[in-house]
């Protein structure tokens, strides 16, 4: 028994990738089910094998840093721009010159120095309960700190990177002081202490616990398209409001999932090929259909569902700013008592 | 050896002496009190909870006879196979404001939000309940083993001296079983301190979530490792508690004469009470959450069940078995080393090495990466010098690293169990063996191992189940294209796809059940006087 186990261990550990040609090694904070299908298509199209480790973004960064120049990783994928910024700060990435990536990805969704590239985008708008809130009452994120919303707002914990990035964007635009005042006001308007994930906020609103929820669009999309009847019923009770749309205002907060080539990538060419593959028309469409995320590439038709949510102006802030203000955002949330 | 396993812990503490006054001031002004109080309440609450659920059940099952006892005897261990974060998902799914229970309640009564009181699952109280429900088997397991191993003579003597059933329980059996109970309690509490999944899911900020947030969110390694040092303070107190409880006495069997214990037959309402005391923890800690998981699995089975899934199961089982065998070997070396040579240094090293159990897997993983990555870099320098080629990562990013991390994390489990087993063997036996010409190794092989077969099996199975459930270290350290059931369940659940997470979760529980049953059988057999 023990011999068998030891033998299989040997086999398994020798199955960890040699740095052969025709491979690319990916560390991904994006969950397996959201990228593996595309990797398989990539392998089928190019013959390049993709090896994958998934994990929490911060932990993967730490692993990359500690492994140093010996790391087998060629490509780092995250579900948030702030973490890509951090990877650049930690000097774990290298610039990539690719005409395709430059052409297909809008400027604010990639690093100014070509260190990272956005691959999909999602918005974090306001969801309101149709019976209780009229869209005319809503205007901006900033307005959510107004006392008129007291006890009416659901949002998840400040541990969550989407909230940290959202606050980071407000620090970038309005300054730390105003961001603090906003966070203080928002916390006073919470219907309950933050708990659960994005879907849970929408569910709580639908169940009557609050009138407004802040959530990423693809969770809402998945609730509408998924198999859970209760999820669907809950999602149908709320509607999207796109905040900050007024003339001259900055637009709705968006974030990306993206990728960067590691500093010491041994299969750099393959890594770049993979990134280019992920922004081609077919991949972009797949993301829109499979995960209700917005394509980053212009001219790709979003899924019927995304279309139904209407057009909106997205914040054009360069997403590096989210990472720049991350630590500050965490501190502001701590001070505001945002659990 | 002990130093090696202590290395990752020490590596993280390398940051302790880096001053981080600003971050500390921020922490003190904002969240530190929360971390402290929540952690304290959690430990007290779970401590109370596991004793409340585990002790009566252990006593009833080892000393009394009542309907269903033979079933409860092993079934009460089943909650052990249920990872805390998974029971948290299931109860949240059921009892949340928007979940089926409360929705039904509102439909039946016409109440709305705020019209009624319903305990919130996602709260400190909820976390205490969840952790107590899955951790009480530690107390049950060790207390029951202790009760069973007590020589009947002791109890008989106490009865002949005029104690009644209750008195002989409180005056004799309980004090004699105290080391085992406290070992069980301290294992449960260490696991509580290291828990990340449950408290994070419930939004209860404790030291564990605080360390994570400070290390990553604030990007401050120094302050984070100082928080971890504070956490170790808690752990150290637990360990002292355990030491102290043993300090005044030695608990060897004084006689090897055993006779089987006639079980005290319960009737009428006492039997009902006994059945309830056993059925309730089993129902809440296992049957109901498994029911929910089953429900989810059936709903989503079409998607989850493929060849990939079999791979996940195989990976999980393989890792858990290997880690369990290594942990046992290591524990034997350390435990026996201590017995042979009661050197305070060895003692301290073993204590430090055993602290891993209370340290969040994330911290351990980083602690393992630091020295391993360093060693890899050195190896590459050497190979560059001599062979002019890079060998790449030989240690980090392999299964070896992962197994090592599991050992750091779970050594305490095997070590405590092995030590408890060794502790019951009289030292005079060693002397006798030696004087008959056995080498120290021979004593271990010929005398100790057969005598503590039960403890050894317990150690192996405990680590096996623990590794099966382990998440953060696996997530950080595993090699390419290598997933486990826990990782899959976590990824789906954290993507808020609870129903899809049902199948892998159920599989973790199912794979954990077999060793749990084996464990229970081995303990029943280990009863003194019964063969």
Tab-separated table of C-alpha atoms in Angstrom, chain A residues 8-279:
chain	number	residue	atom	x	y	z
A	8	UNK	CA	2.302	7.459	-7.451
A	9	UNK	CA	3.779	10.411	-5.632
A	10	UNK	CA	6.908	10.087	-7.681
A	11	UNK	CA	4.894	9.925	-10.853
A	12	UNK	CA	2.829	12.901	-9.820
A	13	UNK	CA	5.779	15.050	-8.893
A	14	UNK	CA	7.617	14.216	-12.074
A	15	UNK	CA	4.469	15.235	-13.887
A	16	UNK	CA	5.071	18.797	-12.722
A	17	UNK	CA	6.090	20.578	-15.828
A	18	UNK	CA	9.540	20.579	-17.209
A	19	UNK	CA	10.275	23.855	-18.880
A	20	UNK	CA	9.702	22.396	-22.277
A	21	UNK	CA	8.935	24.332	-25.417
A	22	UNK	CA	5.348	24.248	-26.433
A	23	UNK	CA	4.133	24.931	-22.913
A	24	UNK	CA	3.046	27.923	-20.930
A	25	UNK	CA	2.739	27.986	-17.152
A	26	UNK	CA	-0.011	30.073	-15.632
A	27	UNK	CA	-0.589	31.234	-12.063
A	28	UNK	CA	-4.192	32.309	-11.952
A	29	UNK	CA	-6.404	33.992	-9.374
A	30	UNK	CA	-9.210	33.544	-11.849
A	31	UNK	CA	-11.077	30.345	-10.945
A	32	UNK	CA	-10.378	27.260	-13.004
A	33	UNK	CA	-13.888	26.952	-14.388
A	34	UNK	CA	-13.646	30.454	-15.845
A	35	UNK	CA	-10.458	29.956	-17.839
A	36	UNK	CA	-9.824	26.261	-18.382
A	37	UNK	CA	-12.295	25.978	-21.278
A	38	UNK	CA	-10.488	28.775	-23.107
A	39	UNK	CA	-7.087	27.251	-22.371
A	40	UNK	CA	-8.290	24.001	-23.894
A	41	UNK	CA	-9.337	25.849	-27.026
A	42	UNK	CA	-5.964	27.572	-27.115
A	43	UNK	CA	-4.152	24.226	-26.881
A	44	UNK	CA	-6.334	22.779	-29.608
A	45	UNK	CA	-5.611	25.736	-31.872
A	46	UNK	CA	-1.864	26.091	-31.281
A	47	UNK	CA	-0.611	22.832	-29.806
A	48	UNK	CA	0.780	24.768	-26.846
A	49	UNK	CA	0.054	23.054	-23.553
A	50	UNK	CA	-1.151	25.231	-20.665
A	51	UNK	CA	-0.214	24.265	-17.106
A	52	UNK	CA	-2.319	25.871	-14.430
A	53	UNK	CA	-2.222	26.650	-10.731
A	54	UNK	CA	-5.126	28.634	-9.344
A	55	UNK	CA	-5.200	30.383	-5.991
A	56	UNK	CA	-5.895	33.604	-4.137
A	57	UNK	CA	-4.314	36.553	-5.908
A	58	UNK	CA	-2.236	37.780	-2.987
A	59	UNK	CA	-0.946	34.349	-2.168
A	60	UNK	CA	0.076	33.791	-5.772
A	61	UNK	CA	1.970	37.088	-5.759
A	62	UNK	CA	3.746	36.012	-2.608
A	63	UNK	CA	4.629	32.679	-4.173
A	64	UNK	CA	5.960	34.402	-7.291
A	65	UNK	CA	8.056	36.744	-5.209
A	66	UNK	CA	9.556	34.024	-3.071
A	67	UNK	CA	10.279	31.736	-5.998
A	68	UNK	CA	12.176	34.609	-7.556
A	69	UNK	CA	14.033	34.010	-10.776
A	70	UNK	CA	13.454	30.264	-10.572
A	71	UNK	CA	9.703	30.490	-10.778
A	72	UNK	CA	8.206	28.295	-13.474
A	73	UNK	CA	5.324	30.754	-13.965
A	74	UNK	CA	5.135	32.605	-17.264
A	75	UNK	CA	1.798	34.316	-16.944
A	76	UNK	CA	-0.028	35.774	-13.958
A	77	UNK	CA	-3.789	36.191	-14.186
A	78	UNK	CA	-5.899	38.067	-11.647
A	79	UNK	CA	-9.529	39.043	-11.301
A	80	UNK	CA	-8.751	42.597	-10.261
A	81	UNK	CA	-6.631	45.468	-11.587
A	82	UNK	CA	-5.366	46.409	-8.140
A	83	UNK	CA	-3.489	43.139	-7.812
A	84	UNK	CA	-1.865	43.527	-11.216
A	85	UNK	CA	-0.678	46.926	-10.114
A	86	UNK	CA	0.755	45.343	-6.984
A	87	UNK	CA	2.570	42.731	-9.087
A	88	UNK	CA	4.211	45.544	-11.047
A	89	UNK	CA	5.147	47.323	-7.814
A	90	UNK	CA	6.739	44.126	-6.553
A	91	UNK	CA	8.730	43.938	-9.797
A	92	UNK	CA	7.308	40.577	-10.727
A	93	UNK	CA	6.279	41.443	-14.271
A	94	UNK	CA	7.824	42.628	-17.538
A	95	UNK	CA	6.554	44.852	-20.325
A	96	UNK	CA	5.133	43.231	-23.440
A	97	UNK	CA	5.153	44.773	-26.877
A	98	UNK	CA	2.242	43.399	-28.809
A	99	UNK	CA	0.466	45.277	-31.553
A	100	UNK	CA	-2.593	43.042	-31.136
A	101	UNK	CA	-2.972	43.703	-27.428
A	102	UNK	CA	-2.437	47.430	-27.924
A	103	UNK	CA	-4.988	47.593	-30.672
A	104	UNK	CA	-7.673	45.466	-29.015
A	105	UNK	CA	-7.550	46.674	-25.416
A	106	UNK	CA	-8.589	50.253	-24.593
A	107	UNK	CA	-5.862	52.357	-23.077
A	108	UNK	CA	-7.359	52.702	-19.604
A	109	UNK	CA	-7.723	48.955	-19.287
A	110	UNK	CA	-4.033	48.254	-19.677
A	111	UNK	CA	-0.889	49.412	-17.923
A	112	UNK	CA	0.652	52.615	-19.316
A	113	UNK	CA	4.003	50.799	-19.522
A	114	UNK	CA	2.483	47.612	-21.019
A	115	UNK	CA	3.126	45.602	-17.865
A	116	UNK	CA	-0.411	44.221	-17.725
A	117	UNK	CA	-3.520	43.924	-19.882
A	118	UNK	CA	-7.222	43.732	-19.112
A	119	UNK	CA	-8.976	40.730	-20.642
A	120	UNK	CA	-12.571	41.115	-19.502
A	121	UNK	CA	-14.426	43.847	-17.722
A	122	UNK	CA	-17.308	44.034	-15.287
A	123	UNK	CA	-19.170	46.947	-13.758
A	124	UNK	CA	-20.100	47.474	-10.111
A	125	UNK	CA	-23.327	49.446	-10.337
A	126	UNK	CA	-26.176	49.996	-7.901
A	127	UNK	CA	-29.055	47.507	-7.772
A	128	UNK	CA	-32.398	48.715	-6.446
A	129	UNK	CA	-35.592	46.945	-5.447
A	130	UNK	CA	-38.130	47.864	-8.093
A	131	UNK	CA	-41.066	48.137	-5.662
A	132	UNK	CA	-39.309	50.362	-3.199
A	133	UNK	CA	-36.975	52.701	-5.041
A	134	UNK	CA	-37.618	54.832	-8.075
A	135	UNK	CA	-34.594	55.178	-10.355
A	136	UNK	CA	-35.064	58.975	-10.221
A	137	UNK	CA	-34.077	58.874	-6.547
A	138	UNK	CA	-30.667	57.517	-7.477
A	139	UNK	CA	-27.808	59.465	-8.983
A	140	UNK	CA	-24.224	58.746	-7.930
A	141	UNK	CA	-22.170	56.515	-5.637
A	142	UNK	CA	-21.457	59.650	-3.635
A	143	UNK	CA	-25.180	60.125	-3.025
A	144	UNK	CA	-25.375	56.768	-1.227
A	145	UNK	CA	-23.793	58.465	1.807
A	146	UNK	CA	-26.832	60.742	2.080
A	147	UNK	CA	-28.927	60.173	5.244
A	148	UNK	CA	-31.990	59.518	3.108
A	149	UNK	CA	-30.631	55.998	2.562
A	150	UNK	CA	-30.277	55.282	6.270
A	151	UNK	CA	-30.767	51.572	6.985
A	152	UNK	CA	-31.417	50.788	3.332
A	153	UNK	CA	-28.090	49.677	1.819
A	154	UNK	CA	-26.556	46.196	1.556
A	155	UNK	CA	-22.911	45.732	0.617
A	156	UNK	CA	-20.373	43.034	1.352
A	157	UNK	CA	-17.412	43.242	3.719
A	158	UNK	CA	-14.435	45.530	3.290
A	159	UNK	CA	-12.222	42.450	3.065
A	160	UNK	CA	-13.508	42.146	-0.437
A	161	UNK	CA	-11.197	43.418	-3.144
A	162	UNK	CA	-14.057	44.757	-5.298
A	163	UNK	CA	-15.050	47.142	-2.531
A	164	UNK	CA	-11.445	48.091	-1.893
A	165	UNK	CA	-11.000	48.893	-5.567
A	166	UNK	CA	-14.262	50.834	-5.703
A	167	UNK	CA	-13.138	52.987	-2.791
A	168	UNK	CA	-9.687	53.218	-4.393
A	169	UNK	CA	-11.284	54.798	-7.462
A	170	UNK	CA	-13.059	57.335	-5.260
A	171	UNK	CA	-9.809	58.240	-3.524
A	172	UNK	CA	-8.242	58.772	-6.938
A	173	UNK	CA	-11.034	61.077	-8.080
A	174	UNK	CA	-12.280	62.813	-4.926
A	175	UNK	CA	-9.261	62.607	-2.621
A	176	UNK	CA	-8.783	60.701	0.626
A	177	UNK	CA	-10.661	63.143	2.827
A	178	UNK	CA	-13.853	63.045	0.802
A	179	UNK	CA	-13.540	59.291	0.413
A	180	UNK	CA	-13.363	58.993	4.205
A	181	UNK	CA	-16.442	61.161	4.661
A	182	UNK	CA	-18.247	59.065	2.058
A	183	UNK	CA	-17.285	55.782	3.718
A	184	UNK	CA	-18.413	57.139	7.112
A	185	UNK	CA	-21.758	58.130	5.647
A	186	UNK	CA	-22.207	54.882	3.742
A	187	UNK	CA	-21.539	52.769	6.821
A	188	UNK	CA	-24.231	54.730	8.683
A	189	UNK	CA	-26.670	53.773	5.942
A	190	UNK	CA	-25.976	50.033	6.086
A	191	UNK	CA	-29.117	47.948	6.576
A	192	UNK	CA	-27.069	45.290	8.356
A	193	UNK	CA	-23.430	44.570	9.137
A	194	UNK	CA	-21.728	43.454	5.896
A	195	UNK	CA	-21.948	39.727	5.297
A	196	UNK	CA	-21.952	37.288	2.408
A	197	UNK	CA	-20.940	37.735	-1.188
A	198	UNK	CA	-22.251	39.805	-4.075
A	199	UNK	CA	-25.170	37.492	-4.812
A	200	UNK	CA	-26.140	37.595	-1.157
A	201	UNK	CA	-26.550	41.375	-1.290
A	202	UNK	CA	-29.004	41.083	-4.156
A	203	UNK	CA	-30.833	38.247	-2.409
A	204	UNK	CA	-31.070	40.249	0.812
A	205	UNK	CA	-32.506	43.199	-1.080
A	206	UNK	CA	-35.016	40.983	-2.832
A	207	UNK	CA	-36.036	39.429	0.486
A	208	UNK	CA	-36.750	42.862	1.936
A	209	UNK	CA	-33.728	43.390	4.141
A	210	UNK	CA	-32.572	46.457	2.247
A	211	UNK	CA	-33.589	48.594	-0.708
A	212	UNK	CA	-30.237	48.951	-2.439
A	213	UNK	CA	-27.392	46.525	-3.070
A	214	UNK	CA	-23.956	47.059	-4.552
A	215	UNK	CA	-22.801	44.137	-6.658
A	216	UNK	CA	-20.830	43.195	-9.751
A	217	UNK	CA	-22.866	42.749	-12.883
A	218	UNK	CA	-21.850	39.182	-13.684
A	219	UNK	CA	-23.193	37.846	-10.393
A	220	UNK	CA	-26.535	39.382	-11.291
A	221	UNK	CA	-26.275	37.888	-14.774
A	222	UNK	CA	-25.486	34.445	-13.393
A	223	UNK	CA	-28.440	34.642	-11.027
A	224	UNK	CA	-30.715	35.385	-13.946
A	225	UNK	CA	-29.307	32.643	-16.183
A	226	UNK	CA	-28.513	30.009	-13.531
A	227	UNK	CA	-30.507	26.964	-12.538
A	228	UNK	CA	-31.508	28.152	-9.081
A	229	UNK	CA	-35.147	29.236	-9.217
A	230	UNK	CA	-34.816	31.256	-6.000
A	231	UNK	CA	-31.779	33.116	-7.338
A	232	UNK	CA	-33.654	33.970	-10.471
A	233	UNK	CA	-36.718	35.163	-8.578
A	234	UNK	CA	-34.519	37.343	-6.365
A	235	UNK	CA	-32.663	38.869	-9.303
A	236	UNK	CA	-35.913	39.678	-11.031
A	237	UNK	CA	-37.030	41.826	-8.102
A	238	UNK	CA	-34.139	44.230	-8.582
A	239	UNK	CA	-32.952	46.404	-11.438
A	240	UNK	CA	-29.629	47.939	-12.392
A	241	UNK	CA	-28.966	51.620	-11.954
A	242	UNK	CA	-25.862	52.957	-13.681
A	243	UNK	CA	-24.488	55.662	-11.363
A	244	UNK	CA	-22.481	58.798	-12.172
A	245	UNK	CA	-23.800	59.091	-15.717
A	246	UNK	CA	-24.392	62.865	-15.722
A	247	UNK	CA	-22.607	65.073	-18.198
A	248	UNK	CA	-19.027	65.520	-17.059
A	249	UNK	CA	-19.312	62.895	-14.322
A	250	UNK	CA	-16.833	60.018	-14.285
A	251	UNK	CA	-19.163	57.091	-15.072
A	252	UNK	CA	-19.838	53.735	-13.435
A	253	UNK	CA	-16.983	52.019	-11.621
A	254	UNK	CA	-15.524	49.121	-13.583
A	255	UNK	CA	-12.830	46.594	-12.934
A	256	UNK	CA	-11.103	43.998	-15.057
A	257	UNK	CA	-9.689	40.549	-14.993
A	258	UNK	CA	-6.291	40.685	-16.604
A	259	UNK	CA	-2.879	39.179	-17.088
A	260	UNK	CA	0.816	40.009	-16.976
A	261	UNK	CA	3.904	38.176	-18.168
A	262	UNK	CA	6.241	37.360	-15.288
A	263	UNK	CA	9.634	38.967	-15.125
A	264	UNK	CA	11.539	35.737	-15.633
A	265	UNK	CA	9.116	33.977	-17.974
A	266	UNK	CA	10.858	31.157	-19.804
A	267	UNK	CA	8.047	30.816	-22.311
A	268	UNK	CA	7.384	34.477	-22.912
A	269	UNK	CA	6.349	34.095	-26.534
A	270	UNK	CA	3.773	31.472	-25.682
A	271	UNK	CA	2.498	33.585	-22.813
A	272	UNK	CA	1.957	36.532	-25.128
A	273	UNK	CA	0.278	34.246	-27.654
A	274	UNK	CA	-2.096	33.085	-24.926
A	275	UNK	CA	-2.988	36.666	-23.958
A	276	UNK	CA	-3.602	37.538	-27.587
A	277	UNK	CA	-5.779	34.469	-27.890
A	278	UNK	CA	-7.830	35.577	-24.896
A	279	UNK	CA	-8.745	38.890	-26.533
